[in-house]
JSON list of C-alpha atoms in Angstrom, two decimals:
[
{"chain": "K", "resi": 1, "resn": "MET", "atom": "CA", "xyz": [-37.96, 44.75, 23.04]},
{"chain": "K", "resi": 2, "resn": "ASP", "atom": "CA", "xyz": [-36.31, 47.97, 24.13]},
{"chain": "K", "resi": 3, "resn": "GLU", "atom": "CA", "xyz": [-33.40, 47.21, 21.81]},
{"chain": "K", "resi": 4, "resn": "ILE", "atom": "CA", "xyz": [-35.71, 46.51, 18.87]},
{"chain": "K", "resi": 5, "resn": "PHE", "atom": "CA", "xyz": [-37.75, 49.71, 19.07]},
{"chain": "K", "resi": 6, "resn": "ARG", "atom": "CA", "xyz": [-35.20, 52.19, 20.46]},
{"chain": "K", "resi": 7, "resn": "ILE", "atom": "CA", "xyz": [-34.55, 53.75, 17.03]},
{"chain": "K", "resi": 8, "resn": "SER", "atom": "CA", "xyz": [-38.20, 53.88, 15.93]},
{"chain": "K", "resi": 9, "resn": "PHE", "atom": "CA", "xyz": [-39.39, 55.45, 19.18]},
{"chain": "K", "resi": 10, "resn": "SER", "atom": "CA", "xyz": [-36.37, 57.42, 20.34]},
{"chain": "K", "resi": 11, "resn": "SER", "atom": "CA", "xyz": [-38.45, 60.15, 21.99]},
{"chain": "K", "resi": 12, "resn": "VAL", "atom": "CA", "xyz": [-40.55, 57.79, 24.14]},
{"chain": "K", "resi": 13, "resn": "PHE", "atom": "CA", "xyz": [-39.85, 57.74, 27.89]},
{"chain": "K", "resi": 14, "resn": "LEU", "atom": "CA", "xyz": [-42.60, 55.43, 29.18]},
{"chain": "K", "resi": 15, "resn": "PHE", "atom": "CA", "xyz": [-41.34, 52.01, 30.33]},
{"chain": "K", "resi": 16, "resn": "ARG", "atom": "CA", "xyz": [-37.87, 52.63, 28.91]},
{"chain": "K", "resi": 17, "resn": "SER", "atom": "CA", "xyz": [-34.76, 51.51, 30.72]},
{"chain": "K", "resi": 18, "resn": "LYS", "atom": "CA", "xyz": [-32.44, 54.32, 31.81]},
{"chain": "K", "resi": 19, "resn": "ARG", "atom": "CA", "xyz": [-35.15, 56.97, 31.26]},
{"chain": "K", "resi": 20, "resn": "SER", "atom": "CA", "xyz": [-37.08, 58.66, 34.02]},
{"chain": "K", "resi": 21, "resn": "ALA", "atom": "CA", "xyz": [-39.87, 61.18, 34.51]},
{"chain": "K", "resi": 22, "resn": "HIS", "atom": "CA", "xyz": [-37.14, 63.76, 35.15]},
{"chain": "K", "resi": 23, "resn": "ASP", "atom": "CA", "xyz": [-35.65, 62.98, 31.74]},
{"chain": "K", "resi": 24, "resn": "ALA", "atom": "CA", "xyz": [-39.07, 63.48, 30.15]},
{"chain": "K", "resi": 25, "resn": "ILE", "atom": "CA", "xyz": [-39.51, 66.85, 31.87]},
{"chain": "K", "resi": 26, "resn": "GLU", "atom": "CA", "xyz": [-36.06, 67.92, 30.73]},
{"chain": "K", "resi": 27, "resn": "GLN", "atom": "CA", "xyz": [-36.99, 66.97, 27.15]},
{"chain": "K", "resi": 28, "resn": "VAL", "atom": "CA", "xyz": [-40.23, 68.98, 27.37]},
{"chain": "K", "resi": 29, "resn": "LEU", "atom": "CA", "xyz": [-38.29, 72.01, 28.57]},
{"chain": "K", "resi": 30, "resn": "GLU", "atom": "CA", "xyz": [-35.91, 71.65, 25.62]},
{"chain": "K", "resi": 31, "resn": "TYR", "atom": "CA", "xyz": [-38.89, 71.47, 23.26]},
{"chain": "K", "resi": 32, "resn": "LEU", "atom": "CA", "xyz": [-40.33, 74.63, 24.80]},
{"chain": "K", "resi": 33, "resn": "ASP", "atom": "CA", "xyz": [-37.06, 76.44, 24.06]},
{"chain": "K", "resi": 34, "resn": "SER", "atom": "CA", "xyz": [-37.11, 75.27, 20.43]},
{"chain": "K", "resi": 35, "resn": "ASP", "atom": "CA", "xyz": [-39.56, 75.80, 17.57]},
{"chain": "K", "resi": 36, "resn": "TYR", "atom": "CA", "xyz": [-42.02, 73.09, 18.60]},
{"chain": "K", "resi": 37, "resn": "GLN", "atom": "CA", "xyz": [-45.55, 74.51, 18.71]},
{"chain": "K", "resi": 38, "resn": "TRP", "atom": "CA", "xyz": [-47.76, 71.49, 19.45]},
{"chain": "K", "resi": 39, "resn": "VAL", "atom": "CA", "xyz": [-48.31, 69.21, 22.40]},
{"chain": "K", "resi": 40, "resn": "ILE", "atom": "CA", "xyz": [-50.38, 66.04, 22.20]},
{"chain": "K", "resi": 41, "resn": "ASP", "atom": "CA", "xyz": [-51.73, 64.44, 25.36]},
{"chain": "K", "resi": 42, "resn": "LEU", "atom": "CA", "xyz": [-53.15, 60.94, 24.89]},
{"chain": "K", "resi": 43, "resn": "ASP", "atom": "CA", "xyz": [-54.92, 58.64, 27.30]},
{"chain": "K", "resi": 44, "resn": "VAL", "atom": "CA", "xyz": [-54.23, 55.11, 26.09]},
{"chain": "K", "resi": 45, "resn": "GLU", "atom": "CA", "xyz": [-55.26, 53.35, 29.30]},
{"chain": "K", "resi": 46, "resn": "LYS", "atom": "CA", "xyz": [-57.44, 50.71, 27.62]},
{"chain": "K", "resi": 47, "resn": "TYR", "atom": "CA", "xyz": [-55.92, 50.87, 24.16]},
{"chain": "K", "resi": 48, "resn": "PHE", "atom": "CA", "xyz": [-54.17, 47.50, 24.31]},
{"chain": "K", "resi": 49, "resn": "ASP", "atom": "CA", "xyz": [-57.42, 45.80, 25.34]},
{"chain": "K", "resi": 50, "resn": "THR", "atom": "CA", "xyz": [-58.67, 46.48, 21.79]},
{"chain": "K", "resi": 51, "resn": "VAL", "atom": "CA", "xyz": [-55.54, 45.51, 19.85]},
{"chain": "K", "resi": 52, "resn": "ASN", "atom": "CA", "xyz": [-55.67, 42.42, 17.66]},
{"chain": "K", "resi": 53, "resn": "HIS", "atom": "CA", "xyz": [-53.01, 40.47, 19.55]},
{"chain": "K", "resi": 54, "resn": "ASP", "atom": "CA", "xyz": [-52.37, 37.95, 16.76]},
{"chain": "K", "resi": 55, "resn": "LYS", "atom": "CA", "xyz": [-51.60, 40.80, 14.37]},
{"chain": "K", "resi": 56, "resn": "LEU", "atom": "CA", "xyz": [-49.45, 42.54, 17.00]},
{"chain": "K", "resi": 57, "resn": "ILE", "atom": "CA", "xyz": [-47.36, 39.42, 17.60]},
{"chain": "K", "resi": 58, "resn": "SER", "atom": "CA", "xyz": [-46.99, 38.90, 13.87]},
{"chain": "K", "resi": 59, "resn": "THR", "atom": "CA", "xyz": [-45.77, 42.47, 13.42]},
{"chain": "K", "resi": 60, "resn": "LEU", "atom": "CA", "xyz": [-43.34, 42.16, 16.32]},
{"chain": "K", "resi": 61, "resn": "ASP", "atom": "CA", "xyz": [-41.99, 38.89, 14.91]},
{"chain": "K", "resi": 62, "resn": "LYS", "atom": "CA", "xyz": [-41.08, 40.70, 11.68]},
{"chain": "K", "resi": 63, "resn": "ARG", "atom": "CA", "xyz": [-38.84, 43.11, 13.63]}
]
């Protein structure tokens, strides 16, 4: 799935091959040096427990 969603989620580091926490920190530091003014911190620990899995699979199949 990494290949499928790499373009759509290019800035995501979680569970991505060849990307580490150090890479994420480096990206944050680059953002701090640029014009970015917002940071969003999300806790999605139980998010996937509430997802309609049939709809999710259907959406993934379309990709």
